[in-house]
CSV table of C-alpha atoms in Angstrom, one decimal:
chain,number,residue,atom,x,y,z
A,1,PHE,CA,38.5,16.7,126.2
A,2,THR,CA,36.9,13.4,125.4
A,3,PRO,CA,35.4,12.8,121.9
A,4,ASP,CA,31.9,13.6,123.3
A,5,GLY,CA,33.2,17.2,124.3
A,6,THR,CA,33.8,16.6,127.9
A,7,LEU,CA,36.4,19.1,129.1
A,8,LEU,CA,39.2,17.5,131.1
A,9,SER,CA,41.8,20.5,131.1
A,10,ILE,CA,41.7,24.0,129.9
A,11,ASN,CA,44.1,26.9,130.4
A,12,THR,CA,43.1,30.5,131.5
A,13,VAL,CA,43.6,31.9,127.9
A,14,MET,CA,40.9,29.7,126.6
A,15,SER,CA,38.6,30.1,129.6
A,16,ARG,CA,38.9,33.8,129.3
A,17,ARG,CA,37.4,33.7,125.9
A,18,PHE,CA,34.2,32.1,127.2
A,19,GLY,CA,34.2,34.7,130.1
A,20,LYS,CA,34.6,32.0,132.8
A,21,ASP,CA,37.1,30.6,135.4
A,22,ALA,CA,39.0,27.6,134.1
A,23,ASN,CA,38.2,25.4,137.1
A,24,SER,CA,34.5,25.9,136.6
A,25,LEU,CA,34.6,24.6,133.1
A,26,ILE,CA,36.2,21.2,133.9
A,27,GLY,CA,33.6,18.4,133.3
A,28,SER,CA,31.4,20.7,131.0
A,29,CYS,CA,30.7,20.1,127.4
A,30,LEU,CA,33.0,22.0,125.1
A,31,TRP,CA,30.2,22.0,122.3
A,32,ASP,CA,27.8,24.0,124.6
A,33,LEU,CA,30.3,26.8,124.9
A,34,PHE,CA,30.1,27.9,121.4
A,35,PRO,CA,27.4,29.2,119.0
A,36,PRO,CA,25.5,26.2,117.4
A,37,GLU,CA,27.0,26.8,114.0
A,38,VAL,CA,30.6,26.9,115.3
A,39,SER,CA,30.0,23.8,117.5
A,40,ALA,CA,28.8,21.8,114.5
A,41,VAL,CA,31.8,22.5,112.5
A,42,ARG,CA,34.2,22.0,115.4
A,43,ASN,CA,32.6,18.9,116.6
A,44,ALA,CA,32.7,17.3,113.0
A,45,ALA,CA,36.3,18.2,112.6
A,46,CYS,CA,37.1,16.7,116.0
A,47,GLN,CA,35.4,13.5,115.0
A,48,ARG,CA,37.4,13.2,111.9
A,49,VAL,CA,40.4,13.5,114.0
A,50,VAL,CA,39.3,10.8,116.3
A,51,ALA,CA,38.4,8.5,113.3
A,52,SER,CA,41.5,9.0,111.3
A,53,GLY,CA,44.0,9.4,114.1
A,54,GLN,CA,45.3,12.5,112.1
A,55,PRO,CA,45.6,16.1,113.2
A,56,ALA,CA,43.4,18.8,111.4
A,57,HIS,CA,43.9,22.6,111.2
A,58,LEU,CA,41.0,25.1,110.6
A,59,THR,CA,40.5,28.6,110.7
A,60,ASP,CA,37.1,30.2,112.1
A,61,GLN,CA,35.7,33.7,112.2
A,62,ARG,CA,33.8,34.7,115.4
A,63,GLY,CA,32.6,38.2,115.0
A,64,GLU,CA,35.5,40.6,114.4
A,65,ARG,CA,38.1,37.9,115.6
A,66,THR,CA,39.8,35.2,113.6
A,67,PHE,CA,41.3,32.0,115.1
A,68,ARG,CA,43.5,29.4,113.9
A,69,ASN,CA,42.8,26.0,115.5
A,70,ALA,CA,45.1,22.9,115.5
A,71,ILE,CA,43.3,19.7,116.5
A,72,TYR,CA,45.3,16.7,117.7
A,73,PRO,CA,44.4,13.1,118.6
A,74,VAL,CA,45.7,11.8,121.9
A,75,PHE,CA,46.2,8.1,122.0
A,76,ASN,CA,45.8,5.8,125.0
A,77,ALA,CA,48.0,2.8,125.9
A,78,THR,CA,46.3,0.6,123.6
A,79,GLY,CA,46.8,2.9,120.6
A,80,ALA,CA,43.2,4.1,120.4
A,81,VAL,CA,42.1,7.9,120.2
A,82,ASP,CA,40.3,8.5,123.5
A,83,LYS,CA,40.9,12.1,123.8
A,84,VAL,CA,41.4,15.2,121.6
A,85,ALA,CA,43.7,18.4,122.3
A,86,VAL,CA,42.9,21.7,120.6
A,87,PHE,CA,45.3,24.7,120.4
A,88,SER,CA,43.5,27.7,119.4
A,89,SER,CA,45.5,31.1,118.6
A,90,ASP,CA,43.8,34.4,118.1
A,91,ILE,CA,45.3,35.6,114.7
A,92,THR,CA,43.1,38.5,114.2
A,93,GLN,CA,46.0,41.0,114.1
A,94,GLU,CA,47.9,38.8,111.5
A,95,VAL,CA,44.9,38.6,109.3
A,96,GLN,CA,44.4,42.5,109.5
A,97,ALA,CA,48.0,43.0,108.8
A,98,ALA,CA,47.9,40.8,105.8
A,99,GLU,CA,44.7,42.5,104.5
A,100,GLU,CA,46.5,45.9,105.1
A,101,ILE,CA,49.5,44.6,103.1
A,102,LYS,CA,47.2,43.4,100.3
A,103,ARG,CA,45.6,46.8,100.3
A,104,TYR,CA,48.9,48.6,100.0
A,105,VAL,CA,50.0,46.3,97.3
A,106,ALA,CA,47.0,47.0,95.3
A,107,GLU,CA,47.3,50.7,95.7
A,108,ILE,CA,51.0,50.5,94.6
A,109,GLU,CA,50.1,48.5,91.5
A,110,GLN,CA,47.3,51.0,90.7
A,111,SER,CA,49.8,53.9,91.2
A,112,ASN,CA,52.3,52.1,88.8
A,113,ARG,CA,49.6,51.6,86.2
A,114,ASP,CA,48.6,55.4,86.6
A,115,LEU,CA,52.2,56.4,86.4
A,116,GLU,CA,52.8,54.4,83.2
A,117,SER,CA,49.5,55.7,81.6
A,118,PHE,CA,50.5,59.4,82.5
A,119,ALA,CA,54.1,58.9,81.2
A,120,PHE,CA,52.7,57.4,78.0
A,121,ALA,CA,50.3,60.3,77.4
A,122,ALA,CA,53.0,62.9,78.5
A,123,SER,CA,55.6,61.6,76.2
A,124,HIS,CA,53.2,61.4,73.3
A,125,ASP,CA,51.9,65.1,73.8
A,126,LEU,CA,55.5,66.2,74.3
A,127,ARG,CA,56.7,64.7,70.9
A,128,GLU,CA,54.3,66.8,68.8
A,129,PRO,CA,55.6,70.2,69.7
A,130,LEU,CA,59.2,68.6,69.7
A,131,ARG,CA,58.7,67.4,66.1
A,132,MET,CA,57.3,70.9,65.2
A,133,ILE,CA,60.4,72.6,66.5
A,134,GLY,CA,62.6,70.1,64.7
A,135,SER,CA,60.7,70.5,61.4
A,136,PHE,CA,60.8,74.4,61.5
A,137,THR,CA,64.4,74.5,62.7
A,138,ASP,CA,65.3,72.3,59.5
A,139,LEU,CA,63.3,74.7,57.4
A,140,LEU,CA,64.8,77.7,58.8
A,141,GLU,CA,68.3,76.2,58.5
A,142,ALA,CA,67.7,75.5,54.7
A,143,ARG,CA,66.5,79.1,54.1
A,144,ILE,CA,68.9,81.1,56.1
A,145,LYS,CA,72.0,78.9,56.6
A,146,ASP,CA,74.1,80.9,54.1
A,147,LEU,CA,73.2,84.1,55.8
A,148,LEU,CA,74.3,83.0,59.2
A,149,ASP,CA,77.8,83.8,60.6
A,150,ASP,CA,79.6,81.1,62.7
A,151,GLU,CA,77.9,82.1,65.9
A,152,GLY,CA,74.5,81.9,64.3
A,153,ARG,CA,75.3,78.4,62.9
A,154,ASP,CA,76.3,77.3,66.5
A,155,TYR,CA,73.0,78.6,67.9
A,156,LEU,CA,71.2,76.5,65.3
A,157,GLY,CA,73.3,73.5,66.1
A,158,TYR,CA,72.5,73.9,69.8
A,159,ILE,CA,68.8,74.0,69.0
A,160,LYS,CA,69.0,70.9,66.9
A,161,SER,CA,71.0,69.1,69.5
A,162,GLY,CA,68.6,70.1,72.2
A,163,VAL,CA,65.7,68.8,70.2
A,164,SER,CA,67.5,65.5,69.7
A,165,ARG,CA,68.5,65.2,73.5
A,166,LEU,CA,65.0,66.0,74.5
A,167,GLY,CA,63.7,63.2,72.1
A,168,VAL,CA,65.9,60.8,73.9
A,169,LEU,CA,64.8,62.1,77.4
A,170,ILE,CA,61.1,61.7,76.6
A,171,ARG,CA,61.7,58.1,75.4
A,172,ASP,CA,63.8,57.5,78.6
A,173,LEU,CA,60.8,59.0,80.7
A,174,LEU,CA,58.5,56.4,79.2
A,175,ASP,CA,61.0,53.5,79.7
A,176,TYR,CA,61.6,54.6,83.3
A,177,ALA,CA,57.9,54.7,84.1
A,178,ARG,CA,57.6,51.0,82.7
A,179,ILE,CA,60.4,49.8,84.9
A,180,GLY,CA,58.8,47.2,87.2
A,181,GLN,CA,56.0,46.6,84.9
A,182,HIS,CA,57.9,44.6,82.2
A,183,GLU,CA,61.0,42.4,82.4
A,184,VAL,CA,64.1,44.4,82.4
A,185,ILE,CA,67.2,42.7,81.0
A,186,PRO,CA,70.5,44.2,82.5
A,187,GLN,CA,73.1,45.4,79.9
A,188,GLU,CA,76.6,46.7,80.2
A,189,VAL,CA,76.4,50.5,81.0
A,190,ASP,CA,79.5,52.7,80.4
A,191,MET,CA,79.3,54.9,83.4
A,192,ALA,CA,81.7,57.5,82.1
A,193,ALA,CA,79.7,58.0,78.8
A,194,LEU,CA,76.6,58.1,80.8
A,195,ALA,CA,78.0,60.9,83.1
A,196,GLN,CA,79.1,62.9,80.2
A,197,ARG,CA,75.7,62.4,78.6
A,198,VAL,CA,73.9,63.8,81.7
A,199,TRP,CA,76.5,66.6,82.0
A,200,SER,CA,75.7,67.5,78.3
A,201,ASP,CA,72.0,67.4,79.0
A,202,CYS,CA,72.6,70.1,81.7
A,203,LYS,CA,74.6,72.3,79.5
A,204,VAL,CA,72.5,75.5,79.8
A,205,ALA,CA,72.5,75.2,83.7
A,206,VAL,CA,76.2,74.4,83.7
A,207,GLU,CA,76.9,77.7,81.7
A,208,GLU,CA,74.8,79.7,83.7
A,209,SER,CA,76.2,78.5,87.1
A,210,GLY,CA,79.8,78.2,86.0
A,211,ALA,CA,79.8,74.7,87.3
A,212,THR,CA,82.7,72.3,86.6
A,213,LEU,CA,82.9,68.6,86.5
A,214,THR,CA,85.8,66.3,87.3
A,215,LEU,CA,85.6,62.7,86.8
A,216,THR,CA,88.0,60.4,88.3
A,217,THR,CA,88.7,57.9,85.4
A,218,PRO,CA,88.4,55.1,84.6
A,219,LEU,CA,84.7,54.9,85.7
A,220,PRO,CA,83.5,51.2,85.9
A,221,THR,CA,81.2,49.6,83.4
A,222,VAL,CA,78.2,48.2,85.3
A,223,TYR,CA,75.3,45.9,84.6
A,224,GLY,CA,72.0,47.9,84.8
A,225,TYR,CA,69.3,49.8,82.9
A,226,GLU,CA,70.8,52.9,81.1
């Protein structure tokens, strides 16, 4: 179209947006086809392109639709801008998808915050009875240790070992919940030692089920978060 808005060429995609046949629009004024507020903004942008000789890009909202517009100057043989070409793309689906992703990210971030808060509260609440078990186990050991046979002392050792392992698991639970919220520095992890530790944590279930574990050694040492 010319700088005054006279349409010289328009394709069917654009003409359909106006609800008219492309041929019937040739010679009409582009600015008459938009709502007044849209025409004013678009006309002003086109005049800047004509004056500067530089393309411009703008996005506008019309109802529930979003459009990305690229406005280019068209130069004549003398180097003057005597026409303007506009390419308008309907990016409504792109905008909606971006908003949906933004919403999902916000929900995930909130979920992560909730998980960390829950893990912190749970680990704090679990430590109290664990400390009580540990304290009374120590008191019991001090009072009756000499009265126990080897089997009894083994049972007492299992209790103390379980309390210690559970304390580590509670700390690990909190650390695990914080992964992704804080910087994690990878360190060397001995996979053989880690496998044995997990196996030891499952001691009761192992004994009840009669399970066995065979490790093909040597297991690698890897970088990660133990």
